[in-house]
mmCIF file of C-alpha atoms and ligand atoms in Angstrom:
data_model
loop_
_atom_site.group_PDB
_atom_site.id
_atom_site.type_symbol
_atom_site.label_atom_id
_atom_site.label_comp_id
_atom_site.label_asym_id
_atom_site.label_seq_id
_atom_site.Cartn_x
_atom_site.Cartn_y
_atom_site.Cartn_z
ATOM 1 C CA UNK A 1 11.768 -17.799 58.489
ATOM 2 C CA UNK A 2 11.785 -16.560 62.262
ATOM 3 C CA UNK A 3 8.183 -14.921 61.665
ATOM 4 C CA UNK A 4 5.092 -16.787 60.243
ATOM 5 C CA UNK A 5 1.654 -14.554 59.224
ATOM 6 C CA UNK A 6 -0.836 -15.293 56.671
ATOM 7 C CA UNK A 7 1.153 -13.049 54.410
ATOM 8 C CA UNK A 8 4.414 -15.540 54.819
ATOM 9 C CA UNK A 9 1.843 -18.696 54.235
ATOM 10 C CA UNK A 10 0.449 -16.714 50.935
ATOM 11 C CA UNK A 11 4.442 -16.332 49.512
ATOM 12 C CA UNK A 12 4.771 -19.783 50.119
ATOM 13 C CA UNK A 13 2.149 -20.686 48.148
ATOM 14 C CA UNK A 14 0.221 -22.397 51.192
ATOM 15 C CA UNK A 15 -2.702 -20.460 50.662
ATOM 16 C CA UNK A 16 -4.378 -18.897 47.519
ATOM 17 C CA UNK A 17 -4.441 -15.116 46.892
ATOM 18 C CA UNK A 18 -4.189 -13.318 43.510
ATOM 19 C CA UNK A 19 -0.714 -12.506 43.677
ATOM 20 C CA UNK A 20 -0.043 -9.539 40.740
ATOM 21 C CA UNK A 21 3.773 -8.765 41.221
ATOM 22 C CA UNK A 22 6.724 -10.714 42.542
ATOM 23 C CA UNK A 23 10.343 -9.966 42.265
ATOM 24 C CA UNK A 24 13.445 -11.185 44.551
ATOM 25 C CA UNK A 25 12.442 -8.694 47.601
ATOM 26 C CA UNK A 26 8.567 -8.123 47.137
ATOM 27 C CA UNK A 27 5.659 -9.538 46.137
ATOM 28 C CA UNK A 28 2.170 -8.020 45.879
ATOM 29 C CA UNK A 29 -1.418 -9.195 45.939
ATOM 30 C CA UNK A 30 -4.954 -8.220 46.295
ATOM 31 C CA UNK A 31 -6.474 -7.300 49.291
ATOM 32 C CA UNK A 32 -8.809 -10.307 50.317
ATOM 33 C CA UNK A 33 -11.127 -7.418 51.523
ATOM 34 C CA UNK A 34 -10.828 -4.300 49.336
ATOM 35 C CA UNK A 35 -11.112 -1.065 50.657
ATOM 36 C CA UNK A 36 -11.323 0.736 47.167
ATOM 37 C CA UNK A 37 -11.682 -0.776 43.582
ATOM 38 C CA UNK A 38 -8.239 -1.234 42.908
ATOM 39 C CA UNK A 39 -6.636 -2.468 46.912
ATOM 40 C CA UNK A 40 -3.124 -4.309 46.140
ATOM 41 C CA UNK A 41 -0.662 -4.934 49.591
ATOM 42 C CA UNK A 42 3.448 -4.733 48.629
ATOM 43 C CA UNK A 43 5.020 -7.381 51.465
ATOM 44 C CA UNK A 44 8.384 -7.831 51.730
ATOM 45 C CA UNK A 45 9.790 -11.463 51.492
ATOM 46 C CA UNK A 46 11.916 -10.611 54.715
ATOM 47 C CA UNK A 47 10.819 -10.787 57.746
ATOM 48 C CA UNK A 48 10.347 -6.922 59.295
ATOM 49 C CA UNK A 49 6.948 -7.450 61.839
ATOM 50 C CA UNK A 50 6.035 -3.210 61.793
ATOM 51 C CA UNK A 51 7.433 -0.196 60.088
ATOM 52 C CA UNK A 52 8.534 1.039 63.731
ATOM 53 C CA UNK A 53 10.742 -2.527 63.734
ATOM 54 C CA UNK A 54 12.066 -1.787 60.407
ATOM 55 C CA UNK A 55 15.923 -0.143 60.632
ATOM 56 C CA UNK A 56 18.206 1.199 58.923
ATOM 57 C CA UNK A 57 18.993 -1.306 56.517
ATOM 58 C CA UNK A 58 15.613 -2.073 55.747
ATOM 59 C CA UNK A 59 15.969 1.537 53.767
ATOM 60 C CA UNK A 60 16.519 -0.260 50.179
ATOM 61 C CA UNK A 61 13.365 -2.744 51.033
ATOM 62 C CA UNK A 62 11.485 -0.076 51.920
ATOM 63 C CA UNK A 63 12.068 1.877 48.915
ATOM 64 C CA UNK A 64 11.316 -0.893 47.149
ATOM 65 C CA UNK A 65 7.810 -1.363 48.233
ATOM 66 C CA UNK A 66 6.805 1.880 47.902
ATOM 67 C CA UNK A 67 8.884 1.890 43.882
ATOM 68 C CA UNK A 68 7.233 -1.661 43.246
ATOM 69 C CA UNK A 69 3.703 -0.193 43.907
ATOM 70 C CA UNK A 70 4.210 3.111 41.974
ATOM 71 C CA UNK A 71 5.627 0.518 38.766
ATOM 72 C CA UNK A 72 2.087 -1.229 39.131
ATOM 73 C CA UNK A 73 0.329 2.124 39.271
ATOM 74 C CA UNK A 74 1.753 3.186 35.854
ATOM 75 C CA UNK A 75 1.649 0.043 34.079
ATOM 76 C CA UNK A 76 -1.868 -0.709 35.208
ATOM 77 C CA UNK A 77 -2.834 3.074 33.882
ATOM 78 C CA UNK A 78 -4.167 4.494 37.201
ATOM 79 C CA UNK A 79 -0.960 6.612 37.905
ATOM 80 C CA UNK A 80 -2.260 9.483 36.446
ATOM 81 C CA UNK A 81 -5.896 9.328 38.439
ATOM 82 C CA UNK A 82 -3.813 9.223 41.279
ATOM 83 C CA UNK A 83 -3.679 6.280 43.827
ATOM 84 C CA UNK A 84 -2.891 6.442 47.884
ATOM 85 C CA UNK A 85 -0.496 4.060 49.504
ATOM 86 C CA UNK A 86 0.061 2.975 53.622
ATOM 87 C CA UNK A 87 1.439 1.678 55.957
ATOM 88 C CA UNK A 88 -0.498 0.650 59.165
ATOM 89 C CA UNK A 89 1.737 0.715 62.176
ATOM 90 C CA UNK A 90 0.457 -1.255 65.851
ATOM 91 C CA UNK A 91 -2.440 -0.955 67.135
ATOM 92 C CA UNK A 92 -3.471 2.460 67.037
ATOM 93 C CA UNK A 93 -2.867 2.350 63.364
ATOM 94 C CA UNK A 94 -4.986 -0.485 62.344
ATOM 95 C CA UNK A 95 -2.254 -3.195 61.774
ATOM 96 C CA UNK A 96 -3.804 -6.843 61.692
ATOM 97 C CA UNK A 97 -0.997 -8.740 59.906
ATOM 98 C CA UNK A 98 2.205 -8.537 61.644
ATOM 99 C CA UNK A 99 4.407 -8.567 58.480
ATOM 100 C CA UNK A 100 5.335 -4.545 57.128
ATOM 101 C CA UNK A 101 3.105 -4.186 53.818
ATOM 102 C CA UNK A 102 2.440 -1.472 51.853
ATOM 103 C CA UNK A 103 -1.526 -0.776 51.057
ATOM 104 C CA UNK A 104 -1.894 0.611 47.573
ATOM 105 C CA UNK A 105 -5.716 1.818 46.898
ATOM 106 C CA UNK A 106 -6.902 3.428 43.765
ATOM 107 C CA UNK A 107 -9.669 3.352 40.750
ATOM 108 C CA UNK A 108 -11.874 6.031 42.528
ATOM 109 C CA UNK A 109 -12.123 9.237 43.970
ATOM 110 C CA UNK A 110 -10.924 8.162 47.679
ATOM 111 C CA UNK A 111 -12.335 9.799 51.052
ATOM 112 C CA UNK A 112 -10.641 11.434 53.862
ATOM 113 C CA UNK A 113 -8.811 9.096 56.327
ATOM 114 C CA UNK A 114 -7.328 9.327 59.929
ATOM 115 C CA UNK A 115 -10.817 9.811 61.505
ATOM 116 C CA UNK A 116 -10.660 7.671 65.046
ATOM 117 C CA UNK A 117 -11.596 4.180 65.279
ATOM 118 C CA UNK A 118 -15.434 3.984 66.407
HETATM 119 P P1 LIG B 1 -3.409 -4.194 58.060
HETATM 120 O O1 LIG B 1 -4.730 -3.992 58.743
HETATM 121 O O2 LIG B 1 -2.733 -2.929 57.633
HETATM 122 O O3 LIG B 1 -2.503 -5.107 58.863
HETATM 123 O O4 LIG B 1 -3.744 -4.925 56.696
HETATM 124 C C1 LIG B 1 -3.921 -6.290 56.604
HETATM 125 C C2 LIG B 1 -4.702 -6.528 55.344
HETATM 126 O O5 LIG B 1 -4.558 -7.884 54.980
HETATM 127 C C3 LIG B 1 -6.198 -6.248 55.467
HETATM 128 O O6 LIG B 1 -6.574 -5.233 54.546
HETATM 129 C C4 LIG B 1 -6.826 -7.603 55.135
HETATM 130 O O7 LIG B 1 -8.023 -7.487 54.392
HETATM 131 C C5 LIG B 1 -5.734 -8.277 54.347
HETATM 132 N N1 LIG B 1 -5.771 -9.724 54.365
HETATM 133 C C6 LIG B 1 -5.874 -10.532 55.445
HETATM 134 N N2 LIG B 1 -5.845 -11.818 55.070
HETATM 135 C C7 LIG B 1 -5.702 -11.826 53.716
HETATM 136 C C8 LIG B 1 -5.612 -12.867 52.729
HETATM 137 N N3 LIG B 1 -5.667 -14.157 53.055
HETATM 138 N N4 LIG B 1 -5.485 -12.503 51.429
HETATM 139 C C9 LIG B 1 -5.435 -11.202 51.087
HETATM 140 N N5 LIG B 1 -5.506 -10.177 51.978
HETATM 141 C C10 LIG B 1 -5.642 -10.484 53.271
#
């Protein structure tokens, strides 16, 4: 694997997390610091460092995320509540962890977002 994050060291099984879903192209886990009661991140198992990286034939994988966390949504019963999902892109968008992954937060009421950075 060209890239190596934390998120590439957690699919190997290098270091814990609570990993919730894995299929051939994804896998999912809980956010070591949750930003809502329910905070799950969708990686893919390729190696795509930002969504402004990803191209055209990362359109499937992409899909995929975002299908993989709406699956978990329903089965875990908070579809209907509702639920948010992003993507942080580069700086300006927040991105720590230089692998694309999908943020899925849900199991509240959640607040506005987009307000700058203090
Ligand atoms: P982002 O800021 O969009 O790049 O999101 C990175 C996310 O990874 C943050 O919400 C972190 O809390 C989360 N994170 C970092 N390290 C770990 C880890 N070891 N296990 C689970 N989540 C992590």
């Amino acid at each position: 694997m060209s890239e190596d994050t934390i998120f590439h060291r957690i699919l190997r099984r290098e270091i814990p997390a609570d990993i919730v879903y894995e299929d051939d192209d994804v896998f999912a886990f809980r956010d070591i610091a949750p930003q809502a009661p329910v905070h799950v991140l969708f990686v893919p198992k390729a190696s795509v460092r930002t969504l402004d990286e990803a191209k055209a034939g990362h359109a499937e994988l992409i899909g995929k995320l975002a299908l993989a966390a709406a699956d978990y949504a329903r089965k875990e019963g908070f579809a209907d509540d509702g639920y948010r999902v992003v993507i942080n892109c580069n700086d300006n968008g927040g991105q720590t962890v230089f692998q694309l992954h999908l943020h899925l937060l849900a199991g509240a009421p959640l607040g506005r977002f987009g307000t700058p950075r203090a």
